[in-house]
Amino acid sequence: MSLVKSKSTSLLGLKGLSSEELTSILDRAAHWENKQDEILPTYQHKFISNMFFENSTRTRFSFEVAEKRLGAQVLNFDAATSSVQKGESIIDTVKTLEAMGVDVGIIRIKPTGVLQEVASKVNIPLINAGDGNHEHPTQALLDLYTMRKRFGSIKGLTVSIIGDILHSRVARSNLWALREMGAKVQFCAPINMQAPALSEYAAYVSMEQALQADVVMMLRVQLERHNTGMFTSSEQYREHYGLTVERAEQMQKHAIIMHPAPVNRDVEIDDPLVESKNSTIFEQISNGVPVRMAVIERALKI
Ligand code: CP
């Protein structure tokens, strides 16, 4: 019996996905959101492995909850106690799990540009749970889902993404999907956190302009990806690019505050704003479960 599975339903990124494909995932997530009290037997014969080669709280547990809600068998791979510590490569690790009959792999890796290579060497669908500064497709999908719930439609929204654009896979996945869905994306970032390669897709605006958007999406300063000298101090960053309580007062009344989390409170966003009425930060986390159920279901349609 061959254990080789189709991988046509992989989700490596959102760049290139049509508005129809994106809408179909969001619609299916809405279906699953209405069934949050059920655990289904449909996928009880399916094995899903969560392979996180980089730390995570939200994405890893949200995938695990989604898998369990779908009734699938969950295999959690722990890089720290695995043969990665003996020098086994990411590709050989994924091939090993594939050889055991895993149906879908959820994968987060540190290096940018490696995921495509991994995907080309295995035959099971892979779902990108964040690769370097390249893409974080399920984060952007849950962000879009949250915006659609709040505003009814994504088309016509202006979305400001503020902060460490250069190192942000969240910014990239949101940029591709939001543009495809008819939103206008603009960036605001210190010069050394701007990504020149993206400037043809989104203009850089001042903090004052950024605050006039329908969606103000703050990004975490990703110190773990910085070269030395990029970040001088938390106080200076907050002063120039933080969403302070005073700055939030300039926002439109209907506008929402988003953040993928984890949050550096009082650096990129002031502590009282995290749980404020216009903040969707914890709603985004909740929406991650039905969105990931939809993405896993799509991967299992093989
Ligand atoms: N937003 C996000 O990816 O969080 P984690 O790193 O905790 O998964």
mmCIF file with all atom_site columns, C-alpha atoms in Angstrom, residues 46-180:
data_model
loop_
_atom_site.group_PDB
_atom_site.id
_atom_site.type_symbol
_atom_site.label_atom_id
_atom_site.label_alt_id
_atom_site.label_comp_id
_atom_site.label_asym_id
_atom_site.label_entity_id
_atom_site.label_seq_id
_atom_site.pdbx_PDB_ins_code
_atom_site.Cartn_x
_atom_site.Cartn_y
_atom_site.Cartn_z
_atom_site.occupancy
_atom_site.B_iso_or_equiv
_atom_site.pdbx_formal_charge
_atom_site.auth_seq_id
_atom_site.auth_comp_id
_atom_site.auth_asym_id
_atom_site.auth_atom_id
_atom_site.pdbx_PDB_model_num
ATOM 1   C CA . LYS A 1 46  ? -6.459  11.146 9.648  1.00 0.00 ? 46  LYS A CA 1
ATOM 2   C CA . PHE A 1 47  ? -3.100  11.902 11.262 1.00 0.00 ? 47  PHE A CA 1
ATOM 3   C CA . ILE A 1 48  ? -1.837  15.466 11.453 1.00 0.00 ? 48  ILE A CA 1
ATOM 4   C CA . SER A 1 49  ? 1.623   16.385 12.667 1.00 0.00 ? 49  SER A CA 1
ATOM 5   C CA . ASN A 1 50  ? 2.418   19.800 14.142 1.00 0.00 ? 50  ASN A CA 1
ATOM 6   C CA . MET A 1 51  ? 6.084   20.374 13.324 1.00 0.00 ? 51  MET A CA 1
ATOM 7   C CA . PHE A 1 52  ? 7.290   23.539 14.973 1.00 0.00 ? 52  PHE A CA 1
ATOM 8   C CA . PHE A 1 53  ? 10.997  24.182 14.499 1.00 0.00 ? 53  PHE A CA 1
ATOM 9   C CA . GLU A 1 54  ? 10.499  27.679 15.961 1.00 0.00 ? 54  GLU A CA 1
ATOM 10  C CA . ASN A 1 55  ? 8.653   28.716 19.136 1.00 0.00 ? 55  ASN A CA 1
ATOM 11  C CA . SER A 1 56  ? 4.919   29.376 19.122 1.00 0.00 ? 56  SER A CA 1
ATOM 12  C CA . THR A 1 57  ? 1.998   29.601 21.523 1.00 0.00 ? 57  THR A CA 1
ATOM 13  C CA . ARG A 1 58  ? -1.017  30.810 19.516 1.00 0.00 ? 58  ARG A CA 1
ATOM 14  C CA . THR A 1 59  ? -0.415  29.105 16.196 1.00 0.00 ? 59  THR A CA 1
ATOM 15  C CA . ARG A 1 60  ? 0.631   25.736 17.635 1.00 0.00 ? 60  ARG A CA 1
ATOM 16  C CA . PHE A 1 61  ? -2.211  25.395 20.145 1.00 0.00 ? 61  PHE A CA 1
ATOM 17  C CA . SER A 1 62  ? -4.758  26.884 17.774 1.00 0.00 ? 62  SER A CA 1
ATOM 18  C CA . PHE A 1 63  ? -3.853  24.255 15.165 1.00 0.00 ? 63  PHE A CA 1
ATOM 19  C CA . GLU A 1 64  ? -4.059  21.552 17.822 1.00 0.00 ? 64  GLU A CA 1
ATOM 20  C CA . VAL A 1 65  ? -7.515  22.695 18.968 1.00 0.00 ? 65  VAL A CA 1
ATOM 21  C CA . ALA A 1 66  ? -8.647  22.869 15.325 1.00 0.00 ? 66  ALA A CA 1
ATOM 22  C CA . GLU A 1 67  ? -7.330  19.352 14.623 1.00 0.00 ? 67  GLU A CA 1
ATOM 23  C CA . LYS A 1 68  ? -9.040  17.937 17.713 1.00 0.00 ? 68  LYS A CA 1
ATOM 24  C CA . ARG A 1 69  ? -12.311 19.688 16.854 1.00 0.00 ? 69  ARG A CA 1
ATOM 25  C CA . LEU A 1 70  ? -12.137 17.980 13.462 1.00 0.00 ? 70  LEU A CA 1
ATOM 26  C CA . GLY A 1 71  ? -11.594 14.654 15.238 1.00 0.00 ? 71  GLY A CA 1
ATOM 27  C CA . ALA A 1 72  ? -8.140  14.053 13.717 1.00 0.00 ? 72  ALA A CA 1
ATOM 28  C CA . GLN A 1 73  ? -5.254  12.231 15.412 1.00 0.00 ? 73  GLN A CA 1
ATOM 29  C CA . VAL A 1 74  ? -2.662  14.782 16.508 1.00 0.00 ? 74  VAL A CA 1
ATOM 30  C CA . LEU A 1 75  ? 1.103   14.178 16.581 1.00 0.00 ? 75  LEU A CA 1
ATOM 31  C CA . ASN A 1 76  ? 3.057   16.995 18.198 1.00 0.00 ? 76  ASN A CA 1
ATOM 32  C CA . PHE A 1 77  ? 6.662   17.082 17.088 1.00 0.00 ? 77  PHE A CA 1
ATOM 33  C CA . ASP A 1 78  ? 8.984   18.689 19.619 1.00 0.00 ? 78  ASP A CA 1
ATOM 34  C CA . ALA A 1 79  ? 12.199  19.860 17.936 1.00 0.00 ? 79  ALA A CA 1
ATOM 35  C CA . ALA A 1 80  ? 13.991  20.155 21.296 1.00 0.00 ? 80  ALA A CA 1
ATOM 36  C CA . THR A 1 81  ? 13.612  16.432 22.083 1.00 0.00 ? 81  THR A CA 1
ATOM 37  C CA . SER A 1 82  ? 13.802  15.147 18.492 1.00 0.00 ? 82  SER A CA 1
ATOM 38  C CA . SER A 1 83  ? 16.633  13.856 16.308 1.00 0.00 ? 83  SER A CA 1
ATOM 39  C CA . VAL A 1 84  ? 17.014  17.432 15.003 1.00 0.00 ? 84  VAL A CA 1
ATOM 40  C CA . GLN A 1 85  ? 19.289  17.702 18.030 1.00 0.00 ? 85  GLN A CA 1
ATOM 41  C CA . LYS A 1 86  ? 21.450  14.977 16.441 1.00 0.00 ? 86  LYS A CA 1
ATOM 42  C CA . GLY A 1 87  ? 21.680  17.010 13.248 1.00 0.00 ? 87  GLY A CA 1
ATOM 43  C CA . GLU A 1 88  ? 18.737  15.605 11.274 1.00 0.00 ? 88  GLU A CA 1
ATOM 44  C CA . SER A 1 89  ? 17.550  18.122 8.678  1.00 0.00 ? 89  SER A CA 1
ATOM 45  C CA . ILE A 1 90  ? 14.066  19.654 8.399  1.00 0.00 ? 90  ILE A CA 1
ATOM 46  C CA . ILE A 1 91  ? 13.527  17.811 5.112  1.00 0.00 ? 91  ILE A CA 1
ATOM 47  C CA . ASP A 1 92  ? 14.485  14.419 6.565  1.00 0.00 ? 92  ASP A CA 1
ATOM 48  C CA . THR A 1 93  ? 12.278  15.067 9.592  1.00 0.00 ? 93  THR A CA 1
ATOM 49  C CA . VAL A 1 94  ? 9.245   15.791 7.404  1.00 0.00 ? 94  VAL A CA 1
ATOM 50  C CA . LYS A 1 95  ? 10.027  12.822 5.136  1.00 0.00 ? 95  LYS A CA 1
ATOM 51  C CA . THR A 1 96  ? 10.234  10.599 8.238  1.00 0.00 ? 96  THR A CA 1
ATOM 52  C CA . LEU A 1 97  ? 6.754   11.616 9.405  1.00 0.00 ? 97  LEU A CA 1
ATOM 53  C CA . GLU A 1 98  ? 5.437   11.211 5.875  1.00 0.00 ? 98  GLU A CA 1
ATOM 54  C CA . ALA A 1 99  ? 6.863   7.685  5.730  1.00 0.00 ? 99  ALA A CA 1
ATOM 55  C CA . MET A 1 100 ? 4.852   6.803  8.863  1.00 0.00 ? 100 MET A CA 1
ATOM 56  C CA . GLY A 1 101 ? 1.617   7.786  7.142  1.00 0.00 ? 101 GLY A CA 1
ATOM 57  C CA . VAL A 1 102 ? 0.984   11.306 8.427  1.00 0.00 ? 102 VAL A CA 1
ATOM 58  C CA . ASP A 1 103 ? -1.712  12.864 6.221  1.00 0.00 ? 103 ASP A CA 1
ATOM 59  C CA . VAL A 1 104 ? -0.966  16.569 6.689  1.00 0.00 ? 104 VAL A CA 1
ATOM 60  C CA . GLY A 1 105 ? 2.015   18.469 8.120  1.00 0.00 ? 105 GLY A CA 1
ATOM 61  C CA . ILE A 1 106 ? 1.722   21.801 9.869  1.00 0.00 ? 106 ILE A CA 1
ATOM 62  C CA . ILE A 1 107 ? 5.150   23.373 9.761  1.00 0.00 ? 107 ILE A CA 1
ATOM 63  C CA . ARG A 1 108 ? 6.883   26.428 11.215 1.00 0.00 ? 108 ARG A CA 1
ATOM 64  C CA . ILE A 1 109 ? 10.517  27.037 10.366 1.00 0.00 ? 109 ILE A CA 1
ATOM 65  C CA . LYS A 1 110 ? 13.026  29.798 10.943 1.00 0.00 ? 110 LYS A CA 1
ATOM 66  C CA . PRO A 1 111 ? 14.881  30.077 7.631  1.00 0.00 ? 111 PRO A CA 1
ATOM 67  C CA . THR A 1 112 ? 13.195  31.973 4.809  1.00 0.00 ? 112 THR A CA 1
ATOM 68  C CA . GLY A 1 113 ? 12.939  30.201 1.448  1.00 0.00 ? 113 GLY A CA 1
ATOM 69  C CA . VAL A 1 114 ? 13.349  26.623 2.726  1.00 0.00 ? 114 VAL A CA 1
ATOM 70  C CA . LEU A 1 115 ? 9.669   25.689 2.890  1.00 0.00 ? 115 LEU A CA 1
ATOM 71  C CA . GLN A 1 116 ? 9.214   25.509 -0.886 1.00 0.00 ? 116 GLN A CA 1
ATOM 72  C CA . GLU A 1 117 ? 12.143  23.108 -1.047 1.00 0.00 ? 117 GLU A CA 1
ATOM 73  C CA . VAL A 1 118 ? 10.713  20.947 1.766  1.00 0.00 ? 118 VAL A CA 1
ATOM 74  C CA . ALA A 1 119 ? 7.311   20.900 0.035  1.00 0.00 ? 119 ALA A CA 1
ATOM 75  C CA . SER A 1 120 ? 8.914   19.865 -3.260 1.00 0.00 ? 120 SER A CA 1
ATOM 76  C CA . LYS A 1 121 ? 10.486  16.815 -1.596 1.00 0.00 ? 121 LYS A CA 1
ATOM 77  C CA . VAL A 1 122 ? 7.417   15.354 0.128  1.00 0.00 ? 122 VAL A CA 1
ATOM 78  C CA . ASN A 1 123 ? 4.046   14.210 -1.152 1.00 0.00 ? 123 ASN A CA 1
ATOM 79  C CA . ILE A 1 124 ? 1.787   15.181 1.729  1.00 0.00 ? 124 ILE A CA 1
ATOM 80  C CA . PRO A 1 125 ? 0.036   18.578 1.947  1.00 0.00 ? 125 PRO A CA 1
ATOM 81  C CA . LEU A 1 126 ? 1.916   21.070 4.123  1.00 0.00 ? 126 LEU A CA 1
ATOM 82  C CA . ILE A 1 127 ? 0.396   24.077 5.872  1.00 0.00 ? 127 ILE A CA 1
ATOM 83  C CA . ASN A 1 128 ? 2.770   26.931 6.555  1.00 0.00 ? 128 ASN A CA 1
ATOM 84  C CA . ALA A 1 129 ? 2.545   28.009 10.210 1.00 0.00 ? 129 ALA A CA 1
ATOM 85  C CA . GLY A 1 130 ? 5.133   30.755 9.626  1.00 0.00 ? 130 GLY A CA 1
ATOM 86  C CA . ASP A 1 131 ? 8.402   30.618 7.678  1.00 0.00 ? 131 ASP A CA 1
ATOM 87  C CA . GLY A 1 132 ? 11.060  33.197 8.451  1.00 0.00 ? 132 GLY A CA 1
ATOM 88  C CA . ASN A 1 133 ? 9.969   36.626 7.279  1.00 0.00 ? 133 ASN A CA 1
ATOM 89  C CA . HIS A 1 134 ? 8.276   35.130 4.205  1.00 0.00 ? 134 HIS A CA 1
ATOM 90  C CA . GLU A 1 135 ? 4.620   34.242 4.981  1.00 0.00 ? 135 GLU A CA 1
ATOM 91  C CA . HIS A 1 136 ? 2.258   33.369 7.833  1.00 0.00 ? 136 HIS A CA 1
ATOM 92  C CA . PRO A 1 137 ? -0.853  32.526 5.807  1.00 0.00 ? 137 PRO A CA 1
ATOM 93  C CA . THR A 1 138 ? -3.168  31.315 8.574  1.00 0.00 ? 138 THR A CA 1
ATOM 94  C CA . GLN A 1 139 ? -2.434  34.436 10.659 1.00 0.00 ? 139 GLN A CA 1
ATOM 95  C CA . ALA A 1 140 ? -3.446  36.658 7.745  1.00 0.00 ? 140 ALA A CA 1
ATOM 96  C CA . LEU A 1 141 ? -6.533  34.542 7.064  1.00 0.00 ? 141 LEU A CA 1
ATOM 97  C CA . LEU A 1 142 ? -7.684  34.933 10.666 1.00 0.00 ? 142 LEU A CA 1
ATOM 98  C CA . ASP A 1 143 ? -6.950  38.658 10.397 1.00 0.00 ? 143 ASP A CA 1
ATOM 99  C CA . LEU A 1 144 ? -9.089  38.896 7.248  1.00 0.00 ? 144 LEU A CA 1
ATOM 100 C CA . TYR A 1 145 ? -11.783 36.830 8.903  1.00 0.00 ? 145 TYR A CA 1
ATOM 101 C CA . THR A 1 146 ? -11.800 39.228 11.871 1.00 0.00 ? 146 THR A CA 1
ATOM 102 C CA . MET A 1 147 ? -12.005 42.276 9.582  1.00 0.00 ? 147 MET A CA 1
ATOM 103 C CA . ARG A 1 148 ? -14.820 40.736 7.554  1.00 0.00 ? 148 ARG A CA 1
ATOM 104 C CA . LYS A 1 149 ? -16.768 39.977 10.728 1.00 0.00 ? 149 LYS A CA 1
ATOM 105 C CA . ARG A 1 150 ? -16.342 43.541 11.996 1.00 0.00 ? 150 ARG A CA 1
ATOM 106 C CA . PHE A 1 151 ? -16.980 45.412 8.725  1.00 0.00 ? 151 PHE A CA 1
ATOM 107 C CA . GLY A 1 152 ? -19.046 42.961 6.668  1.00 0.00 ? 152 GLY A CA 1
ATOM 108 C CA . SER A 1 153 ? -16.621 43.192 3.749  1.00 0.00 ? 153 SER A CA 1
ATOM 109 C CA . ILE A 1 154 ? -12.886 43.617 3.191  1.00 0.00 ? 154 ILE A CA 1
ATOM 110 C CA . LYS A 1 155 ? -13.273 45.422 -0.138 1.00 0.00 ? 155 LYS A CA 1
ATOM 111 C CA . GLY A 1 156 ? -12.717 49.160 0.248  1.00 0.00 ? 156 GLY A CA 1
ATOM 112 C CA . LEU A 1 157 ? -11.097 49.040 3.684  1.00 0.00 ? 157 LEU A CA 1
ATOM 113 C CA . THR A 1 158 ? -7.889  50.972 4.337  1.00 0.00 ? 158 THR A CA 1
ATOM 114 C CA . VAL A 1 159 ? -5.494  48.922 6.452  1.00 0.00 ? 159 VAL A CA 1
ATOM 115 C CA . SER A 1 160 ? -2.385  50.467 8.041  1.00 0.00 ? 160 SER A CA 1
ATOM 116 C CA . ILE A 1 161 ? 0.313   47.983 9.026  1.00 0.00 ? 161 ILE A CA 1
ATOM 117 C CA . ILE A 1 162 ? 2.653   49.674 11.473 1.00 0.00 ? 162 ILE A CA 1
ATOM 118 C CA . GLY A 1 163 ? 6.039   48.576 12.756 1.00 0.00 ? 163 GLY A CA 1
ATOM 119 C CA . ASP A 1 164 ? 8.678   46.051 11.852 1.00 0.00 ? 164 ASP A CA 1
ATOM 120 C CA . ILE A 1 165 ? 7.608   45.428 8.240  1.00 0.00 ? 165 ILE A CA 1
ATOM 121 C CA . LEU A 1 166 ? 11.066  44.209 7.217  1.00 0.00 ? 166 LEU A CA 1
ATOM 122 C CA . HIS A 1 167 ? 10.973  41.151 9.465  1.00 0.00 ? 167 HIS A CA 1
ATOM 123 C CA . SER A 1 168 ? 7.239   40.508 9.333  1.00 0.00 ? 168 SER A CA 1
ATOM 124 C CA . ARG A 1 169 ? 5.743   37.472 7.620  1.00 0.00 ? 169 ARG A CA 1
ATOM 125 C CA . VAL A 1 170 ? 2.369   38.656 8.967  1.00 0.00 ? 170 VAL A CA 1
ATOM 126 C CA . ALA A 1 171 ? 2.685   41.931 7.020  1.00 0.00 ? 171 ALA A CA 1
ATOM 127 C CA . ARG A 1 172 ? 3.522   40.069 3.815  1.00 0.00 ? 172 ARG A CA 1
ATOM 128 C CA . SER A 1 173 ? 0.675   37.548 4.002  1.00 0.00 ? 173 SER A CA 1
ATOM 129 C CA . ASN A 1 174 ? -1.791  40.308 4.907  1.00 0.00 ? 174 ASN A CA 1
ATOM 130 C CA . LEU A 1 175 ? -0.507  42.484 2.068  1.00 0.00 ? 175 LEU A CA 1
ATOM 131 C CA . TRP A 1 176 ? -1.065  39.796 -0.585 1.00 0.00 ? 176 TRP A CA 1
ATOM 132 C CA . ALA A 1 177 ? -4.481  38.721 0.674  1.00 0.00 ? 177 ALA A CA 1
ATOM 133 C CA . LEU A 1 178 ? -5.856  42.185 1.466  1.00 0.00 ? 178 LEU A CA 1
ATOM 134 C CA . ARG A 1 179 ? -4.900  43.572 -1.943 1.00 0.00 ? 179 ARG A CA 1
ATOM 135 C CA . GLU A 1 180 ? -6.506  40.585 -3.648 1.00 0.00 ? 180 GLU A CA 1
#
